[in-house]
Short mmCIF file of C-alpha atoms in Angstrom, two decimals:
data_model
loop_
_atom_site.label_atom_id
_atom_site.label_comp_id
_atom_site.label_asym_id
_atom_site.label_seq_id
_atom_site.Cartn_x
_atom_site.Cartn_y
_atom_site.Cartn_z
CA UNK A 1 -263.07 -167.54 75.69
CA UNK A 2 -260.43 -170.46 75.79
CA UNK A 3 -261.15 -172.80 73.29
CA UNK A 4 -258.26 -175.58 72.16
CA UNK A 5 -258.70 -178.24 69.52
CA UNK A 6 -257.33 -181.67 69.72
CA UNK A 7 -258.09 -184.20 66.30
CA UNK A 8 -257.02 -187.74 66.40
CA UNK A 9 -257.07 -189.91 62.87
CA UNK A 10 -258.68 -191.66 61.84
CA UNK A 11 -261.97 -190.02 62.20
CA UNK A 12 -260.52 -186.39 62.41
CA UNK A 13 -262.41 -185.53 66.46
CA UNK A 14 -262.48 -181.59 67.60
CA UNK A 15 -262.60 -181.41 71.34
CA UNK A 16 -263.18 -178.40 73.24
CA UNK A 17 -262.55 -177.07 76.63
CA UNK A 18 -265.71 -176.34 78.10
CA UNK A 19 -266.71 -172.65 79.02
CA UNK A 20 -269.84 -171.57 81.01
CA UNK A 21 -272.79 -170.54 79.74
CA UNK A 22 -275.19 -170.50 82.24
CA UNK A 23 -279.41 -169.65 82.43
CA UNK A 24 -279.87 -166.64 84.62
CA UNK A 25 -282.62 -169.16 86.62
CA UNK A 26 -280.87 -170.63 89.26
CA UNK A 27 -280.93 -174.39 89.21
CA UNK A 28 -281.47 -174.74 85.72
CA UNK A 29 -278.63 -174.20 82.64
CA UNK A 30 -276.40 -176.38 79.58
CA UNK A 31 -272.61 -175.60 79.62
CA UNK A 32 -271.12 -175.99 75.69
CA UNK A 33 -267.88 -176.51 74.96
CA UNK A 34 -267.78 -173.95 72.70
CA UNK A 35 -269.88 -171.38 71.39
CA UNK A 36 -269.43 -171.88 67.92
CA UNK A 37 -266.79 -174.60 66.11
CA UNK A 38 -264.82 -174.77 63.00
CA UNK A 39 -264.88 -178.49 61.22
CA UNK A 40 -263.07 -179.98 58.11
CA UNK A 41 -265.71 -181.54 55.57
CA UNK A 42 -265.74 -185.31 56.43
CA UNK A 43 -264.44 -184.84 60.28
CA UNK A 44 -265.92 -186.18 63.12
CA UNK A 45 -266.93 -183.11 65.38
CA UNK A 46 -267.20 -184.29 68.85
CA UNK A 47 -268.67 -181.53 71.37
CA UNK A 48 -268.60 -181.96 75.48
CA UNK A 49 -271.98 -180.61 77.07
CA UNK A 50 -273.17 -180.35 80.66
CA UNK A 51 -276.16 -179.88 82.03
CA UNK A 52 -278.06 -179.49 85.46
CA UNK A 53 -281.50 -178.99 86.92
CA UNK A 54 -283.06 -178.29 90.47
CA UNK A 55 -283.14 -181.51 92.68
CA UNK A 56 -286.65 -183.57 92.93
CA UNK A 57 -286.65 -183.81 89.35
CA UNK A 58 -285.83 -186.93 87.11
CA UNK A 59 -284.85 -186.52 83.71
CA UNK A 60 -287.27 -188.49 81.27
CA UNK A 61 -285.91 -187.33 77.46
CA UNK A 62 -282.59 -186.10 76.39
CA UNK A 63 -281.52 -185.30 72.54
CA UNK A 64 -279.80 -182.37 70.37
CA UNK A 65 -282.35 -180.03 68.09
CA UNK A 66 -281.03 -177.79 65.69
CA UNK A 67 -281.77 -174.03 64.79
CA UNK A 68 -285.19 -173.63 63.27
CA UNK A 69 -286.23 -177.39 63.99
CA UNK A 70 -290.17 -177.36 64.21
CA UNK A 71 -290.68 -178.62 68.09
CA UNK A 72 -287.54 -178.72 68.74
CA UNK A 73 -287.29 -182.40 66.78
CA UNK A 74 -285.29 -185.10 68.22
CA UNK A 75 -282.06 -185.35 65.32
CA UNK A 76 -282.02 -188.82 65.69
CA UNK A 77 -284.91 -189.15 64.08
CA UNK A 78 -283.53 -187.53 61.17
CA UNK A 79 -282.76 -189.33 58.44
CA UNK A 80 -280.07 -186.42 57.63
CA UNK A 81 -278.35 -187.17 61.03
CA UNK A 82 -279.69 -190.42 62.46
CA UNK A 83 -276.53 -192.77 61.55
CA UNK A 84 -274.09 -190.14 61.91
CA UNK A 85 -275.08 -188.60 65.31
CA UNK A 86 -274.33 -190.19 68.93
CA UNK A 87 -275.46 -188.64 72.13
CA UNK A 88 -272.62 -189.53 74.44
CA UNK A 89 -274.31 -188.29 77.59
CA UNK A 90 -276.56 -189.32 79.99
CA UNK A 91 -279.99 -189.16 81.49
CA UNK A 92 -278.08 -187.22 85.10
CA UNK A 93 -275.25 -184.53 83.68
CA UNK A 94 -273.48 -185.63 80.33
CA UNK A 95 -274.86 -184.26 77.45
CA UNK A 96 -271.87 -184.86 75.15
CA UNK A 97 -272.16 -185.66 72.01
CA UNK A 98 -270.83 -187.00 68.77
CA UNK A 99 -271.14 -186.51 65.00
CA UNK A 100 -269.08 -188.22 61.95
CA UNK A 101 -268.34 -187.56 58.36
CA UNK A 102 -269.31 -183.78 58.77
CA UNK A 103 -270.91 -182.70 55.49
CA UNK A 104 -271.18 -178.66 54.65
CA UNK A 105 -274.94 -178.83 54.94
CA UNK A 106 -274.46 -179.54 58.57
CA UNK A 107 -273.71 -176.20 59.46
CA UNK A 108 -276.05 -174.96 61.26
CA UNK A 109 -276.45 -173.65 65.17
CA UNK A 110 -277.27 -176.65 67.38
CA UNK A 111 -279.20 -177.04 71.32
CA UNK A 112 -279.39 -179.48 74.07
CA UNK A 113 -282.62 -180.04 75.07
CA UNK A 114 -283.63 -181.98 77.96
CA UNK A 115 -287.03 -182.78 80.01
CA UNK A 116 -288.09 -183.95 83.06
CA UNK A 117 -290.99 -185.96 84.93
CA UNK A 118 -292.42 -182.63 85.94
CA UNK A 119 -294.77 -180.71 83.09
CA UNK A 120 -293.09 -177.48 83.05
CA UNK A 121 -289.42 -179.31 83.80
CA UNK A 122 -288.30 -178.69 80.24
CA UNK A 123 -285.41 -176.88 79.11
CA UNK A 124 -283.40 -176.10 75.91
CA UNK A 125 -279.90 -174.71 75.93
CA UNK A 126 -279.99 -171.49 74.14
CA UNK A 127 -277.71 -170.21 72.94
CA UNK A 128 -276.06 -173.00 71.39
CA UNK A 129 -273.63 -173.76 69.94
CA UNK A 130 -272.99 -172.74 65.60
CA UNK A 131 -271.26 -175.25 63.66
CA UNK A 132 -269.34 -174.01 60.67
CA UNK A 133 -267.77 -176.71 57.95
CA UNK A 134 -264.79 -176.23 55.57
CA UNK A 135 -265.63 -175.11 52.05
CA UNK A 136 -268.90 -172.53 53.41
CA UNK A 137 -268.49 -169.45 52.08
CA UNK A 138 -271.19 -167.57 53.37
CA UNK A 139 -274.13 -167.57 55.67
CA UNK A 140 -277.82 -165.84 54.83
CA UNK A 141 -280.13 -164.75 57.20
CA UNK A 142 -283.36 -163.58 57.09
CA UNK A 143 -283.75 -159.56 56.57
CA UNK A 144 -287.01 -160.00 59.83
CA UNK A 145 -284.52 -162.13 61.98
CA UNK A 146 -280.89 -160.79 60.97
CA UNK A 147 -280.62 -159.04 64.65
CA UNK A 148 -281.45 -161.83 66.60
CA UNK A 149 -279.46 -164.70 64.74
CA UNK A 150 -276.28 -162.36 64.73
CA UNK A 151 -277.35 -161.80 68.76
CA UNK A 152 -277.31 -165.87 69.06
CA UNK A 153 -274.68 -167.11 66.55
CA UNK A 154 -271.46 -166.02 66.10
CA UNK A 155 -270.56 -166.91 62.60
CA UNK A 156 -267.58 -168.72 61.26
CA UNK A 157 -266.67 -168.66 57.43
CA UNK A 158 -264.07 -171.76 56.82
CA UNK A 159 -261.80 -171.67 53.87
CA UNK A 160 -260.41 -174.95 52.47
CA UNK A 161 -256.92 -176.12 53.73
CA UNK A 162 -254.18 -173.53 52.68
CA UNK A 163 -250.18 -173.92 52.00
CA UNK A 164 -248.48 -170.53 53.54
CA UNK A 165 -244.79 -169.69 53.33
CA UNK A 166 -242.56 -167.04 54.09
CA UNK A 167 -242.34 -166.39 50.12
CA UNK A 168 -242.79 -168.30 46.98
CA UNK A 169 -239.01 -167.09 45.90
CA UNK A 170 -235.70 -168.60 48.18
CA UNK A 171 -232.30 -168.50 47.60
CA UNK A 172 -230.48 -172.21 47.37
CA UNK A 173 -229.29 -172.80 50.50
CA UNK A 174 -231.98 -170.77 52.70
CA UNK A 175 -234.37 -172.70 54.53
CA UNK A 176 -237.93 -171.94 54.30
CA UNK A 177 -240.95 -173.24 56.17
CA UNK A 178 -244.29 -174.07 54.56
CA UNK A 179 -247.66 -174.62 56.70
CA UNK A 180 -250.70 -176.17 56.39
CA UNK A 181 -253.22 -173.99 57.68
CA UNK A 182 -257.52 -172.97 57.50
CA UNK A 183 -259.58 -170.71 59.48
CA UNK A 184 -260.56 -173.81 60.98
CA UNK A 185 -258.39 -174.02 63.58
CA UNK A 186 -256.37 -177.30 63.13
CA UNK A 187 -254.03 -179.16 66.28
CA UNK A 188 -250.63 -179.68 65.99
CA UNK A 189 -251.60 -183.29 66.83
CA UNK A 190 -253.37 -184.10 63.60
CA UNK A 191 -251.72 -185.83 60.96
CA UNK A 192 -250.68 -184.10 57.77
CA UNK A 193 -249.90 -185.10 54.47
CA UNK A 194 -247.91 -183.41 51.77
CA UNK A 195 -247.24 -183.35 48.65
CA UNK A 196 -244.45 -182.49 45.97
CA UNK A 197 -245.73 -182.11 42.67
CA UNK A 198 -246.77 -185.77 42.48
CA UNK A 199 -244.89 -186.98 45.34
CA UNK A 200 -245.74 -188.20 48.75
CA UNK A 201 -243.23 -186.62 51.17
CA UNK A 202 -242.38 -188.08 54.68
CA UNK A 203 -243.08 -185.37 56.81
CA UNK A 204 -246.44 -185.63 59.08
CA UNK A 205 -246.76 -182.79 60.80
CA UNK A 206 -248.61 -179.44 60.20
CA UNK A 207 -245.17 -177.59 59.32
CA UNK A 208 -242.95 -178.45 56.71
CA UNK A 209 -239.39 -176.93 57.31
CA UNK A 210 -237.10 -176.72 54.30
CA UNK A 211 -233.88 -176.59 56.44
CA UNK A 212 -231.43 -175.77 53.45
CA UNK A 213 -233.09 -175.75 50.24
CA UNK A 214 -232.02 -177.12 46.82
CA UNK A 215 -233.10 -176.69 43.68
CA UNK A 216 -234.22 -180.37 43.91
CA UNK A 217 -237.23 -179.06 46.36
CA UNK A 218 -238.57 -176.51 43.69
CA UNK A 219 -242.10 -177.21 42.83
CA UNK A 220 -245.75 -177.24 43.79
CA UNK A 221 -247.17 -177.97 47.45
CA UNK A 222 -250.32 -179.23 48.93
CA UNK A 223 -251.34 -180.30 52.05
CA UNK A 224 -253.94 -182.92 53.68
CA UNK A 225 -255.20 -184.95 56.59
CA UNK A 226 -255.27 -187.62 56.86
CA UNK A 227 -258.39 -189.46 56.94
CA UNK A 228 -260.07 -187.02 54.89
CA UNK A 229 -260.89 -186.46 50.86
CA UNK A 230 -259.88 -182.74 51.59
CA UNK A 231 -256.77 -181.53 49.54
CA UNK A 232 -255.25 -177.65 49.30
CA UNK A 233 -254.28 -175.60 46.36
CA UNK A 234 -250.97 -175.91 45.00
CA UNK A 235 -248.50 -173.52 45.93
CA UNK A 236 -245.02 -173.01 44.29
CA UNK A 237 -242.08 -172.76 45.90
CA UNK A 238 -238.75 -171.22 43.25
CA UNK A 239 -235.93 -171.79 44.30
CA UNK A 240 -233.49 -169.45 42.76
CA UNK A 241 -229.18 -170.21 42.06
CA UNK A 242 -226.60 -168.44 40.42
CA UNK A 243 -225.33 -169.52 36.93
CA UNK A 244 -223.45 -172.72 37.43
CA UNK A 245 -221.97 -175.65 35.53
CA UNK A 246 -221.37 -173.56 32.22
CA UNK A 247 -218.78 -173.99 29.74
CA UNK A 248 -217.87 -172.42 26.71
CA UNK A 249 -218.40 -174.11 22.94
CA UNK A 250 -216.56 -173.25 20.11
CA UNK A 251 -217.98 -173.04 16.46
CA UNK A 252 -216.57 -174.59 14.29
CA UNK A 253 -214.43 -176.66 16.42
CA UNK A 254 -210.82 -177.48 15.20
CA UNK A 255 -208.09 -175.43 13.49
CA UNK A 256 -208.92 -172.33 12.79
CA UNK A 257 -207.02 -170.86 9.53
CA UNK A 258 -206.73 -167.17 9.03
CA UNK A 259 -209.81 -165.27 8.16
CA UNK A 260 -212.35 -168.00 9.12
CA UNK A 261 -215.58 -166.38 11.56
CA UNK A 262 -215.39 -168.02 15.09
CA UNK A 263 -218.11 -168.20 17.32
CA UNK A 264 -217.75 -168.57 21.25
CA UNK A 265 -221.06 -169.87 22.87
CA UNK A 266 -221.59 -169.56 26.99
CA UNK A 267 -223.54 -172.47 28.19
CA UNK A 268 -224.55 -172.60 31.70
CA UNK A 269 -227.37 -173.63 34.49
CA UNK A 270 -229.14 -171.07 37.03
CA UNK A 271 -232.25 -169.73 38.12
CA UNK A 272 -233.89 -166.84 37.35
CA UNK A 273 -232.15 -167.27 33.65
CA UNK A 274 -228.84 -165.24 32.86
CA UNK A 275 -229.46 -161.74 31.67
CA UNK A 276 -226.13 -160.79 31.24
CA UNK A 277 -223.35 -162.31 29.27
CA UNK A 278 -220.52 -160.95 28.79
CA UNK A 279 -216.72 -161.98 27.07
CA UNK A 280 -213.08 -161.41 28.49
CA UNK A 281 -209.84 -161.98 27.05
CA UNK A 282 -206.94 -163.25 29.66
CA UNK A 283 -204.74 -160.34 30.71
CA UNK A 284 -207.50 -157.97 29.77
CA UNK A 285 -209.51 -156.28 31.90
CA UNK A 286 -212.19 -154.08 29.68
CA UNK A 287 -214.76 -157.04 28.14
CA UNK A 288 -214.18 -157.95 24.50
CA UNK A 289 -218.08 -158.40 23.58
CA UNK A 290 -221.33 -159.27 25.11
CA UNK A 291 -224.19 -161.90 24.59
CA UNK A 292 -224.75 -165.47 25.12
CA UNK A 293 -222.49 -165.86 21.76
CA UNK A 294 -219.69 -164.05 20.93
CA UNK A 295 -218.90 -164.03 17.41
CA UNK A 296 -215.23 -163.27 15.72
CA UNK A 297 -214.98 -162.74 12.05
CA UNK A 298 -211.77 -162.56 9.59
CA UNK A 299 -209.63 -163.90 12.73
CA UNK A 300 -206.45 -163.42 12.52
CA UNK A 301 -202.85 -163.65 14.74
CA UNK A 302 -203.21 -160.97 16.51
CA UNK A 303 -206.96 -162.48 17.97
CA UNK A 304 -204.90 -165.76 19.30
CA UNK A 305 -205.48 -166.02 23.21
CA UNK A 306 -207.52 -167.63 26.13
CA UNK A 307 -211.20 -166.36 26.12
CA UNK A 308 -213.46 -166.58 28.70
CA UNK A 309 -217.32 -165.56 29.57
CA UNK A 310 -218.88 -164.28 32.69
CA UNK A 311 -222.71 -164.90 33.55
CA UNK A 312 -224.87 -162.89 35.79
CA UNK A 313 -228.54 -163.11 36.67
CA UNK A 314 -230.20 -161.54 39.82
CA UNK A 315 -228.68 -163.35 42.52
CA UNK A 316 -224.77 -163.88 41.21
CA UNK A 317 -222.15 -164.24 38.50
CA UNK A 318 -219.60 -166.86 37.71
CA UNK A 319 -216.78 -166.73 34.88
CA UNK A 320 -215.86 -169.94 32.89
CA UNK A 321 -213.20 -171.83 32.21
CA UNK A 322 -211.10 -170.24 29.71
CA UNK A 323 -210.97 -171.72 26.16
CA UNK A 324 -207.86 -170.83 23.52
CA UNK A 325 -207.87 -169.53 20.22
CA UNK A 326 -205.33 -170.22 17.88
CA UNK A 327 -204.04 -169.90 14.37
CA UNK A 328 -203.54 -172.55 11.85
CA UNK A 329 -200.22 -171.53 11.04
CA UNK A 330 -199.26 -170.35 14.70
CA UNK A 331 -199.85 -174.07 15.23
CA UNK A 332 -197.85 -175.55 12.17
CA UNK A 333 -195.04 -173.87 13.59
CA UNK A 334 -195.35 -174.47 16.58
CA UNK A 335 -195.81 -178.47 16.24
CA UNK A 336 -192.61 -177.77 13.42
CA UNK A 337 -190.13 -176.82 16.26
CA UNK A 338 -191.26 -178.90 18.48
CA UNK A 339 -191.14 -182.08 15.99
CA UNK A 340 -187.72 -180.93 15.51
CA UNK A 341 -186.47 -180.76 18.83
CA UNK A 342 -187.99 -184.30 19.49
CA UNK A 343 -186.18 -185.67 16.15
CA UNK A 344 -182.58 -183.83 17.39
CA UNK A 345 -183.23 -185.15 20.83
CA UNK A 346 -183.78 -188.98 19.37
CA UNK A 347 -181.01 -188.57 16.93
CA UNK A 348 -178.38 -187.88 19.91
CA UNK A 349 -179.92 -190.61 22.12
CA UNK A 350 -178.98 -192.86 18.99
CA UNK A 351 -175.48 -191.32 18.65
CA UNK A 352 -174.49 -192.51 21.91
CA UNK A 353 -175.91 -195.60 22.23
CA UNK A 354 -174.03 -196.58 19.07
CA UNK A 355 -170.67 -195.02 20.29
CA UNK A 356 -171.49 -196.85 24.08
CA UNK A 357 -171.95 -200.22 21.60
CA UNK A 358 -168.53 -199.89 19.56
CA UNK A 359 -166.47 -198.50 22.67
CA UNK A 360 -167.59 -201.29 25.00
CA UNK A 361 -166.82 -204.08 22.15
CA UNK A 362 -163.31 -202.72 21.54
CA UNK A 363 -162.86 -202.35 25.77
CA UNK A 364 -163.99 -206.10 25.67
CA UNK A 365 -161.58 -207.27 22.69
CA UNK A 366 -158.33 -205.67 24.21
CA UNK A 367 -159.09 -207.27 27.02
CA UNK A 368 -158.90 -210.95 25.50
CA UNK A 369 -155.71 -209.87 23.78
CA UNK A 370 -153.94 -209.05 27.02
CA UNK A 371 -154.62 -212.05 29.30
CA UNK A 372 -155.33 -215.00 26.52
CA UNK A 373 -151.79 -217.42 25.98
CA UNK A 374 -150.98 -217.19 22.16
CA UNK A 375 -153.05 -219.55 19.26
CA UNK A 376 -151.30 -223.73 19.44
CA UNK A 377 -149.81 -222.97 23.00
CA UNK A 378 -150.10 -226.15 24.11
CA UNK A 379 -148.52 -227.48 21.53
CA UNK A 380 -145.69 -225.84 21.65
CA UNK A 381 -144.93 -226.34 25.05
CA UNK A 382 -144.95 -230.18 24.07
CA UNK A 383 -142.22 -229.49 21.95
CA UNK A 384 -140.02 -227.63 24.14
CA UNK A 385 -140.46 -230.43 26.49
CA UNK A 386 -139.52 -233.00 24.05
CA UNK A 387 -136.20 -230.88 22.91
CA UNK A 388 -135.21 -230.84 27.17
CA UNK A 389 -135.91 -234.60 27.12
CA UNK A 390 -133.84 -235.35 24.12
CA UNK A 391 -131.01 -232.76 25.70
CA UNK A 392 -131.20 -234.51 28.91
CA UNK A 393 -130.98 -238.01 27.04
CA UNK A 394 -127.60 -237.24 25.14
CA UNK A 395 -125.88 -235.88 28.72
CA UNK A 396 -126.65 -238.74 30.12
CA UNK A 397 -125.21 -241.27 27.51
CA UNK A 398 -121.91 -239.14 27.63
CA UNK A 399 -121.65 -239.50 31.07
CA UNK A 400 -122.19 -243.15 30.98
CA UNK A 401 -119.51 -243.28 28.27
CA UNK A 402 -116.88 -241.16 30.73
CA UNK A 403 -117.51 -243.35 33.43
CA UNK A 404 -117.24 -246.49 31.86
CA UNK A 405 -113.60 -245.41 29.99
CA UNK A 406 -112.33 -244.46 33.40
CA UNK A 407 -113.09 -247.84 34.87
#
């Protein structure tokens, strides 16, 4: 038997491929879709139905009965089915037909029926066809009629909607696939919702694929479609990481003076939780201690160094950053020779910017001395010129004098 489901919201419709099932009288016979179907409480089941009869006849009645029905009653005229059920069909072939918000008590096995202007032109399709609805656990039968109803019915027990994965553990990373799934079988062309924790989550579709997974998409899933009140169990999905983003804390903080207890605490993120701790010293390679603290009493000089942790849990390890360990007095020293140095490097720095101050001024002053003419120059030069005048003055009266006696 083929049988293939398609479901369309909103309302949720299950439409099957039809399959023969024929009346050994020729002429006469219903073809089902199915023999039996599968629905989701609060659905809309739709099931195709043919039917035919021997020619000269004229079809006066047509309607759906159910299993047990006294006189094969018309469900129409039940008040249980009367606004939810809707022959499709015709009075010539068709017998389809239609029925919304699908409640559990409607599970039951279900005919075609059909009669014609002729007295003995009746005919009910039997067997028929056995509707089973989400959330049914079990059928009951009577003990006097067990072999013919398991003859006539092929039972169906629907679960509620289910979340399956590969595993409710993967690694960071992985990718994982969750589906929404029921013994009902459910089409890839429904629409899906689902749900993180309290979260709505984009994805429509029946499979939910987890390419790469972070720790972000930990938590508990559930599925639904839509169009329905219909909601599955949680199911938890772990996602598991190595220790991470741990560093190392130091109690107490500060200088640490000889003798003082020191405590080294490893701090760090992963899942499943770290079960191993355990302490290194740089340029050692045999651990120094173990434990999420590592604790160091009456330290001394010989303890100074770079300490580190490494964290393991079932799926990795990771070391820390390193974190150092020193003396009081180591310290004093140290910032002693280097507050020396500092104060001998300034003090030479001075030196010679005081010796480049006085050498430059002297450089400058004999300088002045060598190209500057000496203090009242001027003066003096007035005076030389006055004595030439004067000398030139008395030469010249002489020679007047000479000239004047020769005459």
């Amino acid at each position: 038997m083929v049988m293939s489901i398609i479901m369309t919201p909103p309302p949720l419709i299950f439409l099957l491929i039809l399959h023969g099932v024929y009346s050994a009288d020729d002429g006469w016979g219903v073809t089902y879709s199915s023999s039996h179907i599968c629905a989701l409480k609060d659905s809309t089941v739709t099931i195709k139905c043919a039917y035919k009869y021997p020619p000269g006849y004229k079809i006066t009645k047509v309607f759906w009965t159910k299993v047990n029905s006294p006189d094969y009653s018309d469900l129409s005229n039940d008040s249980e089915y009367s606004e939810r059920i809707q022959y499709l069909g015709d009075k010539q072939h068709d017998c389809s037909v239609r029925l919304t918000d699908v409640r559990e008590t409607d599970s039951h096995e279900y005919y075609f029926r059909f009669i014609t202007d002729k007295t003995k032109g009746k005919w009910t399709g039997i067997p028929g066809v056995t509707l089973d609805v989400t959330g049914e656990s079990e059928r009951v039968f009577d003990d006097n009629n067990v072999m013919n109803d398991m003859r006539r019915i092929s039972v169906v027990l629907c679960s509620d909607l289910q979340v399956e994965s590969e595993g409710e553990r993967v690694m960071e990373g992985h990718s994982v696939n969750l589906t929404c799934k029921s013994s009902c079988s459910l089409s890839d062309t429904s629409t899906f919702i689902w749900f993180r924790n309290t979260q709505t989550l984009n994805d429509r579709n029946k499979k939910l694929i987890l390419a790469s997974v972070r720790r972000e998409n930990a938590g508990d899933y559930r599925c639904a479609v839509q169009g329905h009140n219909l909601t599955s169990p949680p199911r938890r999905l772990n996602v598991l990481y190595p220790p991470e983003k741990f560093h190392v804390v130091v109690n107490p903080s500060g200088v640490i003076v000889e003798g003082d207890s020191v405590n080294l605490i490893c701090i760090s993120e992963s899942n499943p939780p770290v079960h191993t701790y355990s302490w290194f010293k740089e340029n050692q390679t045999s651990s120094v201690g173990s434990g999420q603290m590592f604790s160091i009493s009456n330290f001394n000089s010989s303890l100074s160094g770079w300490f580190y942790c490494v964290a393991q849990n079932e799926v990795g390890s990771q070391r820390s950053a390193a974190v150092s360990l020193t003396l009081k007095g180591n310290m004093v020293m140290f910032y002693s020779i280097i507050g020396a140095l500092t104060f001998g490097a300034a003090f030479v720095v001075v030196f010679l910017l005081v010796w480049r101050i006085r050498w430059m001024k002297k450089r400058n002053e004999s300088r002045i001395d060598h190209h500057s003419p000496p203090h009242n120059s001027n003066k003096t030069s007035d005076t030389v010129y006055d004595n030439v005048m004067t000398a030139d003055q008395s030469c010249d009266d002489s020679d007047y004098e000479n000239i004047e006696g020769r005459f």
